[in-house]
Amino acid sequence: MERTLIADTPKLVGEKVKIKGFVHVVRAHGKIAFADITDRSGVIQVVGGEDLAALRPQYVVEIEGTVNSRPEKMVNDKIDTGKVELSVEKIVVIAKSEEMPFDMGAEELNLELPTLLDYRALTLRYPKVIAIFKVQEVVIDAFRRALQAKDFMEFQAPSIISSVPEGGAEVFKVDYFGRNVYLSQSPQLYKSLLVGAFERVFSVNKIFRAEPSVTTRHLTEVTSLDAEFGFIDSWEEVQEMEEYVVRFIFSEVEKKCTKELAMFGATLPKLSDKIPQVKLRDAQEIIFKRTGRDIREEKDLAPEDEREICKWALEEKGSDLVFISHFVTKKKPFYVYPDPKDPTYAFSVDLLGRGVEWSSGGQRLNDYKTILEHVREWGLKEEDIELYLQSFKYGVPPLGGFALGAERVTMHILGLKNIREASLFPRDMERVDVRLSETDQK
Ligand code: AMO
C-alpha cells in the first residue's frame, strides 16, 4: 500500500490507508490506547490496543488502518485532522527511540533555553519549534520573491573575505594559509560592486559577527537578507523598496502561516498606510520629551531608545515599525553617503520593529574620488578592498540597499523572547552546537 500523508486523511473517511511518521504521544486507557502520530504534513489521532500502547515517544512507525469520523463530542478543532481518527490494523516499528529526557508530548515544552538548545536535534521535532522555522522559510522565500518581482538577481556572496566592510572589532579572523582573512561580516562590498554588473542584486547568506556579549538579540552567525540596486534618485527610494519588501513578507506570512501564528498567539506587526520615518536627531528629541532622558548629544540609539521610539511610533502613528534615518556619518561604515546639506549626518536608514533594529541600509557613495577620501579617513587599506574600488573606478550609478536579519524578523513576528529560538543552530560566544567550556579553549 502507498503511503498517505496525514494531512490527506480527512478526505479518506472509510478508507484503508498507510501512514508513516513519529509517535508524538501515547495515552493508554486500559485496553484501548490513543496516540498522536506526526509526519511532515500534520498530526492525527490513532486508536488501537496493546500494540499501540507499547509504542514510545519518537518511535518511527508505519501504521495501516481505517480512517473513521470521530464522534461529535470527540472532534478537536485545534488540528486539521480533528474530525477523523485512524483505527489501527497493523503497526510496524521502523526505528526505536531511547527514553525521552523530558516530556515531548507536553502542551508546552517549557524548557530553559540552554536545555532546548542542548537537545536541539530532538527539540527541533517539537511542533511549536517546527512552526518557527516554517515562518522563517516563508519570510526568506517572500524576501526572494518580492525582489525577483522587481527584477533583482540573486547572487552567492563569498564567506571568506579580505576586509572588514562594516568596521569595528566584531569580526572573526581566519588563518588562511598563514595570512589573515576574515569570515564575512556582510556581503556589503560585493553587493555594491555587483550593481556595476547586474544593476539590481540580492543575496540570502550567512554573515559572521564576533559579538563579545551574550544578549537576547545577537548571534555570531546570522542569516542576512541583503539587497542593493542602482540608478536610484534618492535614499528615500531605498526606504520605499524596503517597505515594499517588508509588506510583502507580512502578507505572505499572513497567508501561509495562520496556524503557526495562532500557535504563538502572535499577530503580525501593525502597519499604517506608510511606515513612519524620523531622523535620528528628531527621534532623540521625541525620546527626551517623552522620558526626560537627555540623549540628544548621543551619536546613536541605545537599546532602550529603540524601544521608546517604537512605543512612540505605535502610540502616535499606529505602526509597529519605524524608519530612523540620518545617522551620524562617522559612526557608520565608510561607504555611507553624507547628506550634502549637513554632512555630519548620512543618508542611512535603519528599520526598527517592536523595539529592535531589523535592518540597516541607505544610499552609498558612488563617486570614486569621494570613496577614496572616505577609505583614507576611515583608516582602511585600499589593497584590502581592491575589487570594490575597481568597480567604482570604472563607474557605478547612484546606488543603495539594505539588509534584514532573518532571525530578528522571525523573532519579532512571533514574539519570541530570545533570538536563539529563531535560529536552527544558534551560535554565540558560549555555544557552537554544544556549550563551550573553558577547557575547550585552545
Ligand atoms: P548591519 O550591521 O546593521 O548592517 O546588519 C544588518 C542587519 O543584520 C542583523 N544583524 C544581526 N542579527 C543578529 N545578531 C547579530 N549579531 C547581528 N548583526 C546584524 C540585524 C541588522 O539590522 N551592510 C549593512 C547593511 C546595509 O547597509 O545594506 C549591515 O551589515 O537585523
mmCIF file of C-alpha atoms in Angstrom, residues 137-372:
data_model
loop_
_atom_site.group_PDB
_atom_site.id
_atom_site.type_symbol
_atom_site.label_atom_id
_atom_site.label_comp_id
_atom_site.label_asym_id
_atom_site.label_seq_id
_atom_site.Cartn_x
_atom_site.Cartn_y
_atom_site.Cartn_z
ATOM 1 C CA GLU A 137 11.107 29.848 5.497
ATOM 2 C CA VAL A 138 8.153 31.952 4.372
ATOM 3 C CA VAL A 139 9.970 35.154 5.424
ATOM 4 C CA ILE A 140 13.059 34.250 3.385
ATOM 5 C CA ASP A 141 11.074 32.998 0.416
ATOM 6 C CA ALA A 142 8.955 36.172 0.418
ATOM 7 C CA PHE A 143 12.092 38.326 0.547
ATOM 8 C CA ARG A 144 13.354 36.499 -2.539
ATOM 9 C CA ARG A 145 10.106 36.678 -4.452
ATOM 10 C CA ALA A 146 9.484 40.339 -3.623
ATOM 11 C CA LEU A 147 12.840 41.265 -5.134
ATOM 12 C CA GLN A 148 12.638 38.878 -8.065
ATOM 13 C CA ALA A 149 9.354 40.589 -8.964
ATOM 14 C CA LYS A 150 11.318 43.850 -9.142
ATOM 15 C CA ASP A 151 13.946 42.355 -11.427
ATOM 16 C CA PHE A 152 16.648 41.780 -8.809
ATOM 17 C CA MET A 153 19.104 38.941 -9.422
ATOM 18 C CA GLU A 154 20.174 36.580 -6.661
ATOM 19 C CA PHE A 155 23.904 36.109 -6.100
ATOM 20 C CA GLN A 156 26.030 33.964 -3.833
ATOM 21 C CA ALA A 157 28.259 36.056 -1.615
ATOM 22 C CA PRO A 158 31.711 34.896 -0.522
ATOM 23 C CA SER A 159 32.187 33.971 3.142
ATOM 24 C CA ILE A 160 35.963 34.345 3.185
ATOM 25 C CA ILE A 161 36.840 37.969 2.708
ATOM 26 C CA SER A 162 39.890 40.190 2.896
ATOM 27 C CA SER A 163 38.443 43.291 4.553
ATOM 28 C CA VAL A 164 36.159 44.446 7.353
ATOM 29 C CA PRO A 165 33.459 46.372 5.454
ATOM 30 C CA GLU A 166 31.369 47.376 8.456
ATOM 31 C CA GLY A 167 34.392 48.380 10.548
ATOM 32 C CA GLY A 168 34.615 47.596 14.237
ATOM 33 C CA ALA A 169 36.147 44.701 16.064
ATOM 34 C CA GLU A 170 33.263 42.263 15.703
ATOM 35 C CA VAL A 171 34.941 40.107 13.138
ATOM 36 C CA PHE A 172 36.391 36.612 13.101
ATOM 37 C CA LYS A 173 39.958 36.396 11.880
ATOM 38 C CA VAL A 174 40.839 33.238 9.994
ATOM 39 C CA ASP A 175 44.279 31.835 9.403
ATOM 40 C CA TYR A 176 44.315 31.435 5.632
ATOM 41 C CA PHE A 177 47.487 29.612 4.631
ATOM 42 C CA GLY A 178 49.427 31.811 7.021
ATOM 43 C CA ARG A 179 47.630 35.010 6.023
ATOM 44 C CA ASN A 180 44.884 36.871 7.838
ATOM 45 C CA VAL A 181 41.463 36.900 6.236
ATOM 46 C CA TYR A 182 38.016 37.234 7.799
ATOM 47 C CA LEU A 183 34.670 35.499 7.912
ATOM 48 C CA SER A 184 32.290 37.791 6.057
ATOM 49 C CA GLN A 185 30.755 40.399 8.328
ATOM 50 C CA SER A 186 28.478 41.446 5.466
ATOM 51 C CA PRO A 187 28.295 40.961 1.691
ATOM 52 C CA GLN A 188 28.144 44.756 1.510
ATOM 53 C CA LEU A 189 31.126 45.423 -0.767
ATOM 54 C CA TYR A 190 30.190 42.588 -3.112
ATOM 55 C CA LYS A 191 26.564 43.580 -3.467
ATOM 56 C CA SER A 192 27.628 47.171 -4.170
ATOM 57 C CA LEU A 193 30.250 46.268 -6.738
ATOM 58 C CA LEU A 194 27.813 43.876 -8.417
ATOM 59 C CA VAL A 195 25.479 46.798 -9.109
ATOM 60 C CA GLY A 196 28.079 47.680 -11.752
ATOM 61 C CA ALA A 197 27.338 44.358 -13.471
ATOM 62 C CA PHE A 198 23.715 43.479 -12.742
ATOM 63 C CA GLU A 199 22.087 46.754 -11.537
ATOM 64 C CA ARG A 200 19.844 45.001 -9.016
ATOM 65 C CA VAL A 201 21.027 42.186 -6.785
ATOM 66 C CA PHE A 202 20.109 40.380 -3.620
ATOM 67 C CA SER A 203 21.528 37.558 -1.558
ATOM 68 C CA VAL A 204 20.463 35.289 1.272
ATOM 69 C CA ASN A 205 23.596 34.320 3.106
ATOM 70 C CA LYS A 206 25.344 33.837 6.388
ATOM 71 C CA ILE A 207 27.242 36.697 7.956
ATOM 72 C CA PHE A 208 29.509 36.368 10.963
ATOM 73 C CA ARG A 209 29.831 38.761 13.847
ATOM 74 C CA ALA A 210 32.248 38.216 16.732
ATOM 75 C CA GLU A 211 29.767 39.641 19.228
ATOM 76 C CA PRO A 212 31.601 39.540 22.530
ATOM 77 C CA SER A 213 28.453 39.713 24.643
ATOM 78 C CA VAL A 214 25.568 37.360 25.178
ATOM 79 C CA THR A 215 22.283 39.202 24.583
ATOM 80 C CA THR A 216 18.791 38.130 23.570
ATOM 81 C CA ARG A 217 19.196 39.717 20.109
ATOM 82 C CA HIS A 218 22.712 38.862 18.984
ATOM 83 C CA LEU A 219 24.070 35.771 17.277
ATOM 84 C CA THR A 220 27.547 35.241 15.904
ATOM 85 C CA GLU A 221 26.184 33.623 12.733
ATOM 86 C CA VAL A 222 23.258 35.462 11.149
ATOM 87 C CA THR A 223 21.113 34.886 8.055
ATOM 88 C CA SER A 224 21.355 38.173 6.234
ATOM 89 C CA LEU A 225 18.800 39.217 3.619
ATOM 90 C CA ASP A 226 20.719 41.712 1.521
ATOM 91 C CA ALA A 227 19.528 43.866 -1.366
ATOM 92 C CA GLU A 228 21.285 46.523 -3.445
ATOM 93 C CA PHE A 229 20.260 48.457 -6.544
ATOM 94 C CA GLY A 230 21.486 51.196 -8.831
ATOM 95 C CA PHE A 231 20.070 54.211 -10.673
ATOM 96 C CA ILE A 232 18.304 55.460 -7.577
ATOM 97 C CA ASP A 233 17.161 59.077 -7.457
ATOM 98 C CA SER A 234 17.341 59.417 -3.698
ATOM 99 C CA TRP A 235 17.930 57.499 -0.466
ATOM 100 C CA GLU A 236 14.160 57.525 0.037
ATOM 101 C CA GLU A 237 13.835 55.168 -2.907
ATOM 102 C CA VAL A 238 15.793 52.612 -0.865
ATOM 103 C CA GLN A 239 13.404 53.063 2.024
ATOM 104 C CA GLU A 240 10.414 52.625 -0.301
ATOM 105 C CA MET A 241 11.851 49.420 -1.735
ATOM 106 C CA GLU A 242 12.417 48.079 1.764
ATOM 107 C CA GLU A 243 8.886 48.972 2.813
ATOM 108 C CA TYR A 244 7.536 47.123 -0.225
ATOM 109 C CA VAL A 245 9.630 44.051 0.661
ATOM 110 C CA VAL A 246 8.586 44.059 4.322
ATOM 111 C CA ARG A 247 4.898 44.449 3.437
ATOM 112 C CA PHE A 248 5.201 41.556 1.005
ATOM 113 C CA ILE A 249 6.836 39.414 3.705
ATOM 114 C CA PHE A 250 3.993 40.169 6.122
ATOM 115 C CA SER A 251 1.299 39.416 3.575
ATOM 116 C CA GLU A 252 2.908 36.078 2.728
ATOM 117 C CA VAL A 253 3.250 35.137 6.406
ATOM 118 C CA GLU A 254 -0.365 36.112 6.970
ATOM 119 C CA LYS A 255 -1.484 33.967 4.035
ATOM 120 C CA LYS A 256 0.691 30.915 4.646
ATOM 121 C CA CYS A 257 1.299 30.798 8.398
ATOM 122 C CA THR A 258 -2.122 31.221 10.017
ATOM 123 C CA LYS A 259 -1.656 28.046 12.035
ATOM 124 C CA GLU A 260 1.863 28.903 13.098
ATOM 125 C CA LEU A 261 0.906 32.429 14.175
ATOM 126 C CA ALA A 262 -2.000 31.013 16.173
ATOM 127 C CA MET A 263 0.310 28.555 17.964
ATOM 128 C CA PHE A 264 2.238 31.542 19.322
ATOM 129 C CA GLY A 265 -0.799 33.763 19.823
ATOM 130 C CA ALA A 266 1.084 36.103 17.509
ATOM 131 C CA THR A 267 -0.283 38.898 15.372
ATOM 132 C CA LEU A 268 1.684 40.453 12.572
ATOM 133 C CA PRO A 269 3.195 43.854 13.310
ATOM 134 C CA LYS A 270 0.676 46.632 12.870
ATOM 135 C CA LEU A 271 1.267 48.874 9.882
ATOM 136 C CA SER A 272 -0.194 52.255 8.997
ATOM 137 C CA ASP A 273 -0.548 53.455 5.375
ATOM 138 C CA LYS A 274 3.098 54.346 5.346
ATOM 139 C CA ILE A 275 5.806 53.280 7.774
ATOM 140 C CA PRO A 276 6.674 56.443 9.744
ATOM 141 C CA GLN A 277 10.154 57.842 9.294
ATOM 142 C CA VAL A 278 12.108 60.132 11.634
ATOM 143 C CA LYS A 279 15.619 61.478 11.570
ATOM 144 C CA LEU A 280 17.927 60.385 14.385
ATOM 145 C CA ARG A 281 18.026 63.905 15.827
ATOM 146 C CA ASP A 282 14.216 64.163 15.848
ATOM 147 C CA ALA A 283 13.931 60.717 17.391
ATOM 148 C CA GLN A 284 16.263 61.817 20.187
ATOM 149 C CA GLU A 285 14.152 64.927 20.745
ATOM 150 C CA ILE A 286 10.987 62.796 20.908
ATOM 151 C CA ILE A 287 12.610 60.427 23.417
ATOM 152 C CA PHE A 288 13.779 63.380 25.545
ATOM 153 C CA LYS A 289 10.260 64.848 25.582
ATOM 154 C CA ARG A 290 8.649 61.518 26.438
ATOM 155 C CA THR A 291 11.063 60.285 29.080
ATOM 156 C CA GLY A 292 13.138 63.239 30.247
ATOM 157 C CA ARG A 293 16.254 61.246 29.347
ATOM 158 C CA ASP A 294 18.514 63.641 27.505
ATOM 159 C CA ILE A 295 20.230 61.642 24.784
ATOM 160 C CA ARG A 296 20.261 64.496 22.277
ATOM 161 C CA GLU A 297 24.052 64.596 22.048
ATOM 162 C CA GLU A 298 24.426 60.836 21.646
ATOM 163 C CA LYS A 299 25.725 59.504 18.338
ATOM 164 C CA ASP A 300 23.426 56.502 18.193
ATOM 165 C CA LEU A 301 20.343 54.984 19.801
ATOM 166 C CA ALA A 302 20.788 52.659 22.761
ATOM 167 C CA PRO A 303 18.514 49.597 23.075
ATOM 168 C CA GLU A 304 16.174 51.429 25.467
ATOM 169 C CA ASP A 305 15.942 54.337 22.991
ATOM 170 C CA GLU A 306 14.986 51.913 20.241
ATOM 171 C CA ARG A 307 12.229 50.541 22.449
ATOM 172 C CA GLU A 308 10.997 54.035 23.293
ATOM 173 C CA ILE A 309 10.877 55.282 19.701
ATOM 174 C CA CYS A 310 8.998 52.127 18.721
ATOM 175 C CA LYS A 311 6.497 52.809 21.502
ATOM 176 C CA TRP A 312 6.097 56.331 20.159
ATOM 177 C CA ALA A 313 5.567 55.038 16.607
ATOM 178 C CA LEU A 314 2.850 52.684 17.792
ATOM 179 C CA GLU A 315 1.086 55.192 20.033
ATOM 180 C CA GLU A 316 1.332 58.213 17.731
ATOM 181 C CA LYS A 317 1.464 56.697 14.251
ATOM 182 C CA GLY A 318 -0.252 53.351 14.696
ATOM 183 C CA SER A 319 2.779 51.435 13.443
ATOM 184 C CA ASP A 320 4.883 48.665 14.966
ATOM 185 C CA LEU A 321 7.638 49.596 12.523
ATOM 186 C CA VAL A 322 9.560 52.850 12.177
ATOM 187 C CA PHE A 323 12.396 54.035 9.942
ATOM 188 C CA ILE A 324 15.161 56.051 11.580
ATOM 189 C CA SER A 325 17.309 57.993 9.112
ATOM 190 C CA HIS A 326 20.269 60.371 9.072
ATOM 191 C CA PHE A 327 22.625 58.616 11.420
ATOM 192 C CA VAL A 328 25.952 60.207 12.287
ATOM 193 C CA THR A 329 28.189 59.738 9.243
ATOM 194 C CA LYS A 330 31.334 58.991 11.220
ATOM 195 C CA LYS A 331 29.561 56.278 13.247
ATOM 196 C CA LYS A 332 28.596 54.431 10.063
ATOM 197 C CA PRO A 333 30.802 52.490 7.647
ATOM 198 C CA PHE A 334 32.952 54.329 5.089
ATOM 199 C CA TYR A 335 30.552 53.726 2.193
ATOM 200 C CA VAL A 336 27.645 55.822 3.545
ATOM 201 C CA TYR A 337 26.551 58.888 1.606
ATOM 202 C CA PRO A 338 26.766 62.050 3.716
ATOM 203 C CA ASP A 339 23.832 64.435 3.358
ATOM 204 C CA PRO A 340 25.259 67.288 1.244
ATOM 205 C CA LYS A 341 23.160 69.775 3.255
ATOM 206 C CA ASP A 342 24.719 68.593 6.506
ATOM 207 C CA PRO A 343 27.476 66.023 6.012
ATOM 208 C CA THR A 344 27.628 65.244 9.732
ATOM 209 C CA TYR A 345 24.628 63.032 9.029
ATOM 210 C CA ALA A 346 24.310 60.406 6.341
ATOM 211 C CA PHE A 347 21.626 59.110 4.019
ATOM 212 C CA SER A 348 21.391 55.961 6.088
ATOM 213 C CA VAL A 349 18.222 54.366 7.329
ATOM 214 C CA ASP A 350 17.510 51.663 9.895
ATOM 215 C CA LEU A 351 14.210 49.883 10.216
ATOM 216 C CA LEU A 352 13.130 49.243 13.790
ATOM 217 C CA GLY A 353 10.319 46.870 14.669
ATOM 218 C CA ARG A 354 8.740 46.098 18.016
ATOM 219 C CA GLY A 355 11.600 47.731 19.893
ATOM 220 C CA VAL A 356 14.577 46.298 17.987
ATOM 221 C CA GLU A 357 16.600 47.079 14.848
ATOM 222 C CA TRP A 358 15.557 44.814 11.977
ATOM 223 C CA SER A 359 17.750 46.277 9.255
ATOM 224 C CA SER A 360 20.263 48.879 8.177
ATOM 225 C CA GLY A 361 20.590 50.463 4.781
ATOM 226 C CA GLY A 362 20.773 53.647 2.811
ATOM 227 C CA GLN A 363 22.357 55.358 -0.116
ATOM 228 C CA ARG A 364 26.033 54.588 -0.783
ATOM 229 C CA LEU A 365 28.820 56.699 -2.175
ATOM 230 C CA ASN A 366 29.351 56.090 -5.861
ATOM 231 C CA ASP A 367 31.863 58.768 -6.794
ATOM 232 C CA TYR A 368 35.277 57.102 -6.972
ATOM 233 C CA LYS A 369 37.277 60.072 -5.638
ATOM 234 C CA THR A 370 34.975 60.571 -2.646
ATOM 235 C CA ILE A 371 35.131 56.862 -1.888
ATOM 236 C CA LEU A 372 38.943 57.045 -1.830
#
